[in-house]
CSV table of C-alpha atoms in Angstrom, one decimal:
chain,number,residue,atom,x,y,z
M,1,MET,CA,-2.1,-34.5,-24.9
M,2,ARG,CA,-1.6,-36.1,-28.3
M,3,ALA,CA,0.4,-39.3,-29.0
M,4,ARG,CA,3.2,-37.3,-30.5
M,5,ASP,CA,3.7,-35.1,-27.6
M,6,ASP,CA,3.6,-39.0,-25.2
M,7,ALA,CA,6.3,-40.3,-27.5
M,8,GLU,CA,8.3,-37.2,-26.6
M,9,PHE,CA,7.6,-37.3,-22.9
M,10,THR,CA,8.2,-41.1,-22.6
M,11,GLU,CA,11.7,-40.3,-24.7
M,12,PHE,CA,12.4,-37.6,-21.5
M,13,ALA,CA,11.1,-39.7,-19.1
M,14,ALA,CA,14.0,-43.1,-20.3
M,15,ASN,CA,16.7,-40.6,-19.9
M,16,ALA,CA,15.7,-38.8,-17.1
M,17,ILE,CA,14.3,-41.4,-14.3
M,18,ARG,CA,17.9,-42.3,-13.1
M,19,PRO,CA,19.3,-38.8,-12.5
M,20,LEU,CA,16.4,-38.7,-11.1
M,21,ARG,CA,15.9,-41.4,-8.5
M,22,ARG,CA,19.7,-40.7,-8.0
M,23,THR,CA,19.1,-36.8,-6.7
M,24,ALA,CA,16.6,-38.5,-4.7
M,25,TYR,CA,18.5,-41.2,-3.3
M,26,LEU,CA,21.3,-38.7,-1.6
M,27,MET,CA,18.0,-36.5,-0.7
M,28,CYS,CA,16.7,-39.7,1.2
M,29,GLY,CA,18.8,-41.7,1.8
M,30,ASP,CA,16.4,-44.7,0.2
M,31,TRP,CA,16.5,-46.0,-3.1
M,32,HIS,CA,12.8,-47.0,-2.7
M,33,ARG,CA,11.8,-43.6,-1.7
M,34,ALA,CA,13.8,-42.3,-4.4
M,35,GLU,CA,12.2,-43.9,-7.4
M,36,ASP,CA,8.9,-43.2,-5.8
M,37,ALA,CA,9.8,-39.8,-6.4
M,38,ALA,CA,11.3,-40.3,-9.3
M,39,GLN,CA,7.9,-40.9,-10.5
M,40,ASP,CA,6.2,-38.7,-9.2
M,41,ALA,CA,8.0,-36.2,-10.1
M,42,LEU,CA,7.5,-37.6,-13.7
M,43,VAL,CA,4.0,-37.4,-13.6
M,44,ASN,CA,3.6,-33.5,-12.1
M,45,VAL,CA,6.7,-33.2,-15.2
M,46,TYR,CA,3.5,-35.0,-17.5
M,47,ARG,CA,0.8,-32.8,-15.8
M,48,ARG,CA,2.6,-29.4,-17.7
M,49,TRP,CA,4.4,-31.2,-20.3
M,50,ASN,CA,2.7,-28.2,-22.8
M,51,ARG,CA,3.2,-25.5,-20.2
M,52,ILE,CA,7.5,-26.0,-19.8
M,53,GLU,CA,9.5,-24.4,-22.1
M,54,ARG,CA,11.7,-27.3,-23.4
M,55,LEU,CA,14.7,-25.5,-23.6
M,56,GLY,CA,16.4,-25.4,-20.2
M,57,GLY,CA,13.1,-25.2,-17.8
M,58,LEU,CA,11.9,-28.8,-18.3
M,59,ASN,CA,15.3,-30.1,-16.5
M,60,SER,CA,15.3,-27.7,-13.7
M,61,TYR,CA,11.2,-28.1,-13.5
M,62,ALA,CA,12.0,-32.2,-13.1
M,63,HIS,CA,14.4,-31.1,-10.7
M,64,ARG,CA,12.9,-28.7,-8.7
M,65,CYS,CA,9.4,-31.9,-8.6
M,66,VAL,CA,11.8,-34.8,-7.5
M,67,VAL,CA,13.3,-32.5,-4.5
M,68,THR,CA,9.8,-31.3,-3.4
M,69,ALA,CA,8.3,-35.1,-4.3
M,70,VAL,CA,11.9,-36.1,-1.4
M,71,LEU,CA,10.5,-33.2,0.7
M,72,ASP,CA,6.4,-33.9,0.7
M,73,GLN,CA,7.4,-37.5,1.6
M,74,ALA,CA,9.6,-37.0,4.3
M,75,ARG,CA,6.3,-34.3,6.1
M,76,LYS,CA,4.1,-37.4,5.7
M,77,PRO,CA,3.5,-38.7,9.6
M,78,TRP,CA,3.8,-41.9,8.4
M,79,ARG,CA,6.9,-42.0,6.5
M,80,ARG,CA,8.5,-39.7,9.4
M,81,GLU,CA,7.6,-42.4,11.6
M,82,HIS,CA,10.3,-44.6,9.9
M,83,LEU,CA,12.5,-42.0,9.7
M,84,ASP,CA,15.4,-42.8,11.9
M,85,GLN,CA,14.8,-46.8,11.2
M,86,THR,CA,17.1,-47.9,8.7
M,87,ASP,CA,15.5,-50.4,6.1
M,88,ASP,CA,18.8,-52.4,5.4
M,89,SER,CA,16.9,-53.8,1.7
M,90,ALA,CA,16.9,-49.8,0.4
M,91,LEU,CA,20.9,-48.9,1.8
M,92,VAL,CA,23.4,-50.0,-0.5
M,93,LEU,CA,24.4,-53.5,0.1
M,94,PRO,CA,27.9,-53.4,2.5
M,95,ASP,CA,30.9,-53.8,0.4
M,96,LEU,CA,32.1,-57.5,1.1
M,97,VAL,CA,35.7,-56.3,-0.6
M,98,GLY,CA,36.4,-53.6,1.3
M,99,GLY,CA,34.3,-53.9,4.2
M,100,ILE,CA,33.7,-50.2,4.8
M,101,ASP,CA,31.1,-48.8,2.4
M,102,ASP,CA,32.4,-44.9,1.9
M,103,ARG,CA,29.1,-44.4,0.2
M,104,MET,CA,26.7,-45.5,3.3
M,105,PHE,CA,29.0,-43.2,5.3
M,106,VAL,CA,28.6,-40.4,2.6
M,107,ILE,CA,24.3,-41.1,2.4
M,108,GLU,CA,23.7,-41.0,6.6
M,109,ALA,CA,26.0,-37.6,6.3
M,110,LEU,CA,24.1,-36.2,4.1
M,111,GLY,CA,21.1,-37.4,5.7
M,112,ALA,CA,21.8,-35.3,9.3
M,113,LEU,CA,22.1,-31.9,7.1
M,114,PRO,CA,19.5,-29.9,7.1
M,115,PRO,CA,16.8,-31.0,4.5
M,116,SER,CA,17.8,-27.0,2.8
M,117,GLN,CA,21.4,-27.3,2.9
M,118,ARG,CA,20.7,-30.9,2.1
M,119,ALA,CA,19.2,-30.3,-1.2
M,120,CYS,CA,21.6,-26.9,-2.7
M,121,VAL,CA,24.6,-29.7,-1.6
M,122,VAL,CA,23.1,-31.4,-3.8
M,123,LEU,CA,21.6,-29.8,-6.4
M,124,ARG,CA,25.3,-27.5,-6.9
M,125,HIS,CA,27.6,-30.6,-6.4
M,126,TYR,CA,25.9,-33.8,-8.0
M,127,ASN,CA,23.8,-32.5,-10.3
M,128,ASP,CA,26.5,-29.2,-11.5
M,129,LEU,CA,23.1,-26.8,-11.1
M,130,SER,CA,24.1,-23.2,-11.4
M,131,VAL,CA,23.4,-20.9,-7.9
M,132,GLU,CA,20.7,-19.1,-9.7
M,133,GLN,CA,19.3,-22.5,-11.4
M,134,THR,CA,19.1,-23.4,-7.8
M,135,ALA,CA,17.9,-20.8,-6.0
M,136,ASP,CA,14.9,-21.2,-8.8
M,137,ILE,CA,14.4,-24.8,-8.0
M,138,LEU,CA,14.1,-24.5,-4.1
M,139,GLY,CA,12.7,-21.2,-4.3
M,140,VAL,CA,15.1,-19.5,-2.1
M,141,SER,CA,17.7,-16.5,-3.5
M,142,PRO,CA,21.0,-17.1,-4.8
M,143,GLY,CA,22.6,-15.4,-1.7
M,144,GLY,CA,20.4,-18.5,0.5
M,145,VAL,CA,21.9,-20.8,-1.6
M,146,LYS,CA,25.1,-19.7,-1.3
M,147,SER,CA,24.7,-19.3,2.7
M,148,GLN,CA,23.1,-23.2,2.6
M,149,THR,CA,25.6,-24.3,0.1
M,150,SER,CA,28.6,-23.5,2.0
M,151,ARG,CA,27.5,-24.5,5.7
M,152,GLY,CA,26.4,-27.9,4.2
M,153,LEU,CA,29.3,-28.2,2.6
M,154,GLU,CA,31.6,-27.8,6.1
M,155,ARG,CA,29.2,-30.1,8.3
M,156,LEU,CA,29.4,-32.7,5.6
M,157,ARG,CA,33.2,-33.0,5.3
M,158,GLN,CA,33.0,-32.9,9.6
M,159,LEU,CA,30.8,-35.3,9.6
M,160,LEU,CA,32.4,-37.4,6.9
M,161,ALA,CA,35.7,-36.7,8.8
M,162,GLN,CA,34.4,-38.1,12.1
M,163,THR,CA,33.3,-41.3,10.5
M,164,GLU,CA,36.5,-41.9,9.3
M,165,ARG,CA,38.7,-41.7,12.3
M,166,SER,CA,36.0,-43.9,13.6
M,167,ALA,CA,36.7,-46.1,11.4
M,168,LEU,CA,40.5,-46.2,11.6
G,1,MET,CA,38.3,-27.4,-3.9
G,2,SER,CA,35.2,-30.2,-3.5
G,3,ASN,CA,36.0,-32.2,-5.8
G,4,ASP,CA,36.2,-34.8,-3.4
G,5,ILE,CA,33.0,-33.8,-2.2
G,6,GLU,CA,31.8,-34.2,-6.1
G,7,ARG,CA,33.5,-37.8,-5.6
G,8,LEU,CA,31.7,-39.7,-3.7
G,9,LEU,CA,28.2,-37.8,-3.7
G,10,ALA,CA,28.4,-39.9,-7.3
G,11,ALA,CA,30.2,-42.5,-5.7
G,12,ALA,CA,27.4,-42.5,-3.2
G,13,ALA,CA,24.6,-42.1,-6.2
G,14,ASP,CA,25.9,-44.8,-8.4
G,15,ASP,CA,23.4,-47.1,-9.0
G,16,THR,CA,24.1,-49.9,-11.5
G,17,ASP,CA,24.0,-52.5,-9.0
G,18,ARG,CA,20.2,-51.4,-8.3
G,19,PRO,CA,17.7,-52.4,-11.2
G,20,LEU,CA,14.8,-49.7,-12.4
G,21,HIS,CA,11.5,-51.5,-11.4
G,22,THR,CA,9.2,-47.8,-12.8
G,23,ASP,CA,7.5,-48.8,-15.7
G,24,LEU,CA,6.8,-45.8,-18.2
G,25,ASP,CA,3.6,-46.2,-18.8
G,26,ASN,CA,3.1,-46.9,-15.7
G,27,ILE,CA,3.8,-43.1,-15.3
G,28,LEU,CA,2.0,-42.1,-18.3
G,29,ALA,CA,-1.1,-43.6,-17.3
G,30,ARG,CA,-0.8,-42.2,-14.0
G,31,GLY,CA,0.0,-38.9,-16.0
G,32,ARG,CA,-3.0,-39.0,-18.3
G,33,ARG,CA,-5.3,-39.9,-14.6
G,34,SER,CA,-3.5,-36.6,-13.6
G,35,VAL,CA,-4.6,-34.5,-16.3
G,36,ARG,CA,-8.0,-35.8,-16.4
G,37,ARG,CA,-8.5,-35.2,-12.7
G,38,GLY,CA,-7.1,-31.6,-12.7
G,39,ARG,CA,-9.4,-31.3,-15.7
G,40,ILE,CA,-12.2,-32.9,-14.2
G,41,ALA,CA,-12.1,-30.3,-11.1
G,42,ILE,CA,-11.1,-27.0,-13.3
G,43,ALA,CA,-14.3,-27.8,-15.2
G,44,SER,CA,-16.0,-28.7,-11.8
G,45,ALA,CA,-15.0,-25.7,-10.5
G,46,ALA,CA,-16.0,-23.4,-13.6
G,47,LEU,CA,-19.9,-25.2,-14.2
G,48,VAL,CA,-19.9,-24.2,-9.7
G,49,SER,CA,-18.9,-21.0,-10.1
G,50,THR,CA,-21.0,-20.6,-12.9
G,51,ALA,CA,-23.9,-21.3,-11.1
G,52,ALA,CA,-23.3,-19.6,-8.4
G,53,LEU,CA,-22.7,-16.5,-10.4
G,54,VAL,CA,-26.4,-17.4,-12.2
G,55,GLY,CA,-27.7,-18.0,-8.5
G,56,GLY,CA,-26.8,-15.1,-7.2
G,57,VAL,CA,-27.6,-13.1,-9.9
G,58,THR,CA,-31.2,-14.4,-10.6
G,59,ALA,CA,-31.5,-14.5,-6.4
G,60,TRP,CA,-30.5,-10.5,-6.6
G,61,THR,CA,-32.6,-9.8,-9.1
G,62,GLY,CA,-35.5,-11.5,-7.7
G,63,ALA,CA,-34.8,-9.6,-4.5
G,64,VAL,CA,-35.0,-6.3,-5.7
G,65,ALA,CA,-38.0,-7.0,-7.8
G,66,GLY,CA,-39.7,-9.0,-4.9
G,67,ALA,CA,-37.8,-6.1,-2.8
G,68,ALA,CA,-41.4,-3.8,-2.0
G,69,ASP,CA,-40.8,-0.2,-2.7
G,70,PRO,CA,-40.8,1.9,0.6
G,71,ALA,CA,-42.5,4.5,-1.4
G,72,GLY,CA,-44.4,2.3,-3.2
G,73,ILE,CA,-47.9,0.2,-3.1
G,74,THR,CA,-48.5,-3.9,-3.0
G,75,VAL,CA,-51.3,-4.9,-5.3
G,76,ASP,CA,-52.6,-8.3,-4.2
G,77,ASN,CA,-53.3,-9.2,-7.4
G,78,SER,CA,-56.0,-12.3,-6.5
G,79,THR,CA,-58.5,-9.3,-4.8
G,80,GLY,CA,-57.0,-6.1,-5.9
G,81,VAL,CA,-56.4,-4.3,-2.5
G,82,VAL,CA,-53.9,-1.7,-2.7
G,83,THR,CA,-51.3,-1.9,0.3
G,84,ASP,CA,-49.5,1.6,1.2
G,85,ASN,CA,-45.6,0.8,2.1
G,86,GLU,CA,-45.3,3.2,3.8
G,87,SER,CA,-47.7,2.7,6.5
G,88,GLY,CA,-48.8,-0.5,5.8
G,89,THR,CA,-52.3,-0.1,5.6
G,90,LYS,CA,-54.7,-1.3,3.0
G,91,ALA,CA,-56.0,1.3,1.0
G,92,VAL,CA,-60.4,2.2,1.0
G,93,PRO,CA,-60.9,0.1,-2.2
G,94,PRO,CA,-62.0,3.3,-5.0
G,95,PRO,CA,-64.8,4.2,-5.4
G,96,PRO,CA,-67.7,2.4,-8.5
G,97,VAL,CA,-68.4,4.1,-11.9
G,98,SER,CA,-71.3,5.4,-11.8
G,99,PRO,CA,-74.2,3.6,-13.3
G,100,LEU,CA,-75.8,6.9,-14.7
G,101,SER,CA,-75.5,7.2,-18.3
G,102,ASP,CA,-73.3,10.3,-19.9
G,103,ALA,CA,-76.3,11.8,-21.2
G,104,GLU,CA,-77.8,12.1,-17.8
G,105,ILE,CA,-75.1,12.9,-15.9
G,106,VAL,CA,-74.3,16.7,-18.9
G,107,LYS,CA,-78.2,16.8,-17.8
G,108,ARG,CA,-78.0,16.5,-14.2
G,109,CYS,CA,-74.4,18.8,-14.2
G,110,LYS,CA,-76.2,21.6,-16.7
G,111,ARG,CA,-77.7,23.8,-13.6
G,112,TRP,CA,-74.4,23.7,-11.8
G,113,ASP,CA,-72.5,24.1,-14.8
G,114,SER,CA,-74.0,27.1,-15.5
G,115,GLU,CA,-74.0,28.3,-12.2
G,116,ALA,CA,-70.0,27.6,-12.1
G,117,LEU,CA,-70.0,29.1,-15.9
G,118,THR,CA,-71.7,33.0,-14.3
G,119,ARG,CA,-69.0,32.4,-11.2
G,120,HIS,CA,-66.4,31.8,-13.4
G,121,ASN,CA,-66.4,34.7,-16.0
G,122,SER,CA,-67.4,37.0,-12.8
G,123,VAL,CA,-64.4,37.0,-11.1
G,124,GLY,CA,-63.1,38.0,-14.3
G,125,ASN,CA,-61.6,34.7,-16.2
G,126,GLY,CA,-62.4,36.1,-19.9
G,127,ASP,CA,-60.3,33.0,-21.2
G,128,ASP,CA,-63.1,30.8,-20.2
G,129,LYS,CA,-64.8,30.5,-23.7
G,130,ALA,CA,-65.6,26.5,-24.1
G,131,GLY,CA,-69.4,27.9,-22.9
G,132,PRO,CA,-71.8,26.0,-21.0
G,133,ILE,CA,-71.5,21.7,-21.3
G,134,ASN,CA,-74.0,20.1,-23.7
G,135,ASP,CA,-73.9,17.0,-25.4
G,136,ARG,CA,-70.1,17.0,-26.9
G,137,TRP,CA,-69.0,17.3,-24.1
G,138,LYS,CA,-67.5,14.7,-22.8
G,139,VAL,CA,-67.6,12.5,-19.8
G,140,ILE,CA,-63.8,11.2,-19.0
G,141,LEU,CA,-65.0,10.4,-15.9
G,142,LYS,CA,-67.3,9.9,-13.7
G,143,VAL,CA,-68.0,8.1,-9.6
G,144,GLY,CA,-70.7,7.2,-7.6
G,145,ASP,CA,-73.9,4.8,-7.1
G,146,GLN,CA,-77.6,5.9,-6.3
G,147,THR,CA,-76.8,8.7,-3.7
G,148,LYS,CA,-73.9,10.7,-5.0
G,149,LEU,CA,-72.1,11.8,-8.2
G,150,ASP,CA,-68.6,12.4,-8.8
G,151,ALA,CA,-68.4,13.7,-12.6
G,152,MET,CA,-65.6,15.0,-15.1
G,153,LEU,CA,-66.7,16.2,-18.4
G,154,MET,CA,-64.1,17.6,-21.0
G,155,SER,CA,-65.1,20.3,-23.7
G,156,PRO,CA,-64.8,20.0,-27.4
G,157,ASP,CA,-61.8,22.3,-27.5
G,158,GLN,CA,-60.1,20.4,-24.4
G,159,SER,CA,-59.5,23.9,-22.5
G,160,ILE,CA,-62.4,23.4,-19.1
G,161,VAL,CA,-62.9,20.7,-17.3
G,162,SER,CA,-66.0,21.0,-15.4
G,163,ARG,CA,-66.6,18.7,-12.5
G,164,CYS,CA,-69.6,17.7,-11.0
G,165,THR,CA,-70.1,16.1,-7.3
G,166,PHE,CA,-74.0,15.8,-5.3
G,167,GLY,CA,-73.0,15.5,-2.1
G,168,SER,CA,-75.3,12.5,-0.3
G,169,GLU,CA,-78.7,11.5,-1.5
G,170,LEU,CA,-78.0,13.6,-4.8
G,171,ARG,CA,-79.4,16.9,-3.3
G,172,THR,CA,-77.0,19.0,-2.8
G,173,ALA,CA,-73.9,19.9,-5.3
G,174,PHE,CA,-72.1,21.9,-6.9
G,175,ALA,CA,-69.8,22.4,-9.8
G,176,MET,CA,-66.4,23.4,-10.2
G,177,ARG,CA,-65.5,24.4,-13.9
G,178,HIS,CA,-61.5,24.4,-14.4
G,179,TYR,CA,-58.4,25.4,-16.8
G,180,THR,CA,-56.7,22.4,-18.3
G,181,LYS,CA,-54.0,24.5,-19.0
G,182,SER,CA,-51.9,27.2,-17.0
G,183,SER,CA,-54.1,29.1,-15.4
G,184,VAL,CA,-52.6,32.2,-14.8
G,185,SER,CA,-50.7,34.0,-17.5
G,186,ALA,CA,-47.0,34.7,-17.3
G,187,ALA,CA,-47.5,38.1,-16.7
G,188,GLU,CA,-50.0,37.5,-13.9
G,189,ASP,CA,-47.3,34.2,-13.0
G,190,ALA,CA,-45.3,36.9,-10.3
G,191,ASP,CA,-48.0,37.5,-8.5
G,192,LYS,CA,-49.5,34.5,-8.0
G,193,SER,CA,-46.7,32.6,-7.5
G,194,SER,CA,-48.5,29.8,-5.0
G,195,MET,CA,-50.2,28.2,-8.8
G,196,GLY,CA,-47.1,28.0,-9.4
G,197,GLY,CA,-48.7,28.4,-13.2
G,198,GLN,CA,-49.7,24.6,-12.6
G,199,PRO,CA,-53.1,24.3,-14.7
G,200,GLU,CA,-56.2,24.2,-12.2
G,201,THR,CA,-57.3,20.4,-12.6
G,202,VAL,CA,-54.3,19.7,-10.8
G,203,GLU,CA,-54.2,22.2,-7.9
G,204,SER,CA,-57.8,21.1,-7.5
G,205,HIS,CA,-56.7,18.1,-7.2
G,206,SER,CA,-58.8,16.7,-10.2
G,207,ARG,CA,-55.9,15.3,-12.2
G,208,ILE,CA,-52.0,13.9,-11.6
G,209,PRO,CA,-49.4,15.7,-13.5
G,210,ALA,CA,-47.5,13.0,-14.2
G,211,PRO,CA,-47.7,10.6,-17.6
G,212,ASN,CA,-47.9,6.7,-16.3
G,213,VAL,CA,-50.6,7.0,-13.9
G,214,ALA,CA,-52.6,3.9,-13.1
G,215,ARG,CA,-53.1,4.0,-9.3
G,216,VAL,CA,-53.7,7.0,-7.2
G,217,LEU,CA,-54.0,6.7,-2.9
G,218,VAL,CA,-55.5,9.6,-1.5
G,219,ASP,CA,-55.6,10.9,2.1
G,220,VAL,CA,-58.5,12.6,2.9
G,221,PHE,CA,-58.7,14.7,6.6
G,222,GLY,CA,-60.1,12.1,9.5
G,223,GLU,CA,-60.0,9.2,7.8
G,224,LYS,CA,-57.3,6.6,8.9
G,225,ALA,CA,-56.7,4.8,5.5
G,226,PRO,CA,-56.0,6.6,2.3
G,227,ARG,CA,-58.7,6.1,-0.5
G,228,GLU,CA,-58.0,4.6,-3.5
G,229,ALA,CA,-59.1,7.1,-6.6
G,230,ARG,CA,-60.5,5.8,-9.9
G,231,VAL,CA,-58.6,6.7,-12.1
G,232,SER,CA,-58.8,8.2,-15.8
G,233,SER,CA,-56.5,7.5,-18.7
G,234,ASP,CA,-55.8,10.6,-19.0
G,235,GLY,CA,-54.7,10.5,-15.1
G,236,TYR,CA,-58.2,12.8,-14.2
G,237,PHE,CA,-59.0,11.3,-10.9
G,238,SER,CA,-61.6,10.8,-8.1
G,239,GLU,CA,-61.8,9.3,-4.6
G,240,GLY,CA,-65.4,9.4,-4.6
G,241,ALA,CA,-67.7,12.3,-3.6
G,242,PRO,CA,-67.2,13.4,-0.6
G,243,ASP,CA,-70.2,12.8,2.1
G,244,TRP,CA,-71.4,16.0,3.1
G,245,ILE,CA,-73.5,14.7,5.9
G,246,ALA,CA,-70.5,12.6,7.1
G,247,TRP,CA,-67.9,14.8,6.6
G,248,GLU,CA,-69.9,17.5,9.1
G,249,LYS,CA,-69.5,14.6,11.7
G,250,VAL,CA,-65.5,13.9,11.2
G,251,ASP,CA,-65.1,16.2,13.9
G,252,PRO,CA,-68.2,18.6,15.1
G,253,THR,CA,-65.7,20.4,18.0
G,254,ASP,CA,-63.0,20.8,15.2
G,255,GLN,CA,-64.5,24.4,13.7
G,256,PRO,CA,-61.6,26.2,14.3
G,257,LYS,CA,-59.5,23.6,12.1
G,258,ARG,CA,-61.6,24.1,9.0
G,259,VAL,CA,-62.3,27.3,9.7
G,260,GLN,CA,-57.9,27.6,9.3
G,261,GLY,CA,-58.6,25.9,5.9
G,262,HIS,CA,-57.5,22.7,6.8
G,263,PRO,CA,-58.9,21.1,3.2
G,264,ARG,CA,-60.9,17.9,2.9
G,265,ILE,CA,-57.5,16.1,0.3
G,266,GLN,CA,-54.6,16.0,2.9
G,267,ARG,CA,-52.1,13.9,0.8
G,268,VAL,CA,-52.3,13.0,-3.2
G,269,ARG,CA,-49.9,9.9,-4.2
G,270,ALA,CA,-49.7,8.7,-7.5
G,271,TYR,CA,-48.1,5.5,-8.9
G,272,ASP,CA,-47.1,3.7,-11.7
G,273,ALA,CA,-48.1,-0.3,-12.9
G,274,LYS,CA,-45.0,-1.3,-11.5
G,275,GLY,CA,-46.3,0.1,-7.7
G,276,LYS,CA,-43.4,2.9,-8.3
G,277,GLN,CA,-44.6,6.6,-7.2
G,278,VAL,CA,-44.6,9.0,-9.6
G,279,TYR,CA,-46.3,11.7,-8.1
G,280,GLU,CA,-47.1,13.1,-4.1
G,281,TRP,CA,-48.2,15.6,-3.2
G,282,LYS,CA,-48.8,17.5,-0.2
G,283,TYR,CA,-50.5,20.0,2.8
G,284,THR,CA,-48.2,21.2,4.5
G,285,PRO,CA,-50.3,24.0,6.6
G,286,HIS,CA,-48.8,27.6,7.0
G,287,ARG,CA,-48.2,27.1,3.2
């Protein structure tokens, strides 16, 4: 890759790394894994830098890479072994003031969703991507995105409501 | 409707208290390594594919070139022995070139050719204008040894080939004259369809009617292995003068077959320099 392309990529990566990490975090609930996934996604973007359509396609491709990276990580056996174990340092620090950290509840509730529903909810309601963009990233039909998102939201609300009741 | 969820998600993903540990230079380096590995993989795959393709084509070409043509022959370059691929038998080597000089051959054949010319004319072959053989006739093929001779002489006008054959001990001999062109006129062709307008040199198994003939195999009645004939540049060939005494010994009790006209030559096959068959004639009874 030429130096000019490297400079352009570095600028893109600097802007995209945090959003990608946040998306990955919502998908996996672990800041370390999220950062790894964001890095992997950016490496994949670099590999296809000259072949990606810059206008519109770049962001979609980066998100597709990060979602794939998170799902790939979850499939790895050495990751699966620790899936149910909570890494205290990786989770959001407890809200020392409020006592209860809403953020942790959301992450745990998201973690209880099936991966496809989780991905749909995150991409549609956190990243503000359209149904078509989400379908393209996940490689499913728009109808599938709609139904998965709907079920995911419904389940997420149930889980959060349960958490609130138990917290009271 | 889902604003509450969006708000919760945004809050959960808040990373203001999470410093970034990623080094962009490290990502660039990983990306470059990945691109390099990809290029190497593509180049390797292309190289392996090309090598496989070239190897396959080479092997295929070699196999095609090296494969024995089932209808052809295989020549052992060190011994010169010819193997008939069809039967797998080794052919009897060609007869030696006669040590007699051309002048001596003309001298010896004159008497017998004269008789043949008389016979030729007596059966109405008025087209034989070549006259008796003399020193102007060219010896185109001569095979044999001190006891046998099979010679072919071409007339100066190239219309007649006189074949002069001496059997065992050079005691018995005869000569035949053959037209080098079609032996029958167009008008006679219908009546003599068996001749098919072939030059007599072909009908008499003196010449192969095909170009680029390098080797000829002749199957002789009573012999298990085919004989390799000696071939002239014009396709004239001789499998060797018949040994009349031996011929009588082939099967003395088999008179009826010979009475029925079983020819001495049963099959003639010709091959080009690569061993590919270019001509075949086979005797078929009741033809």
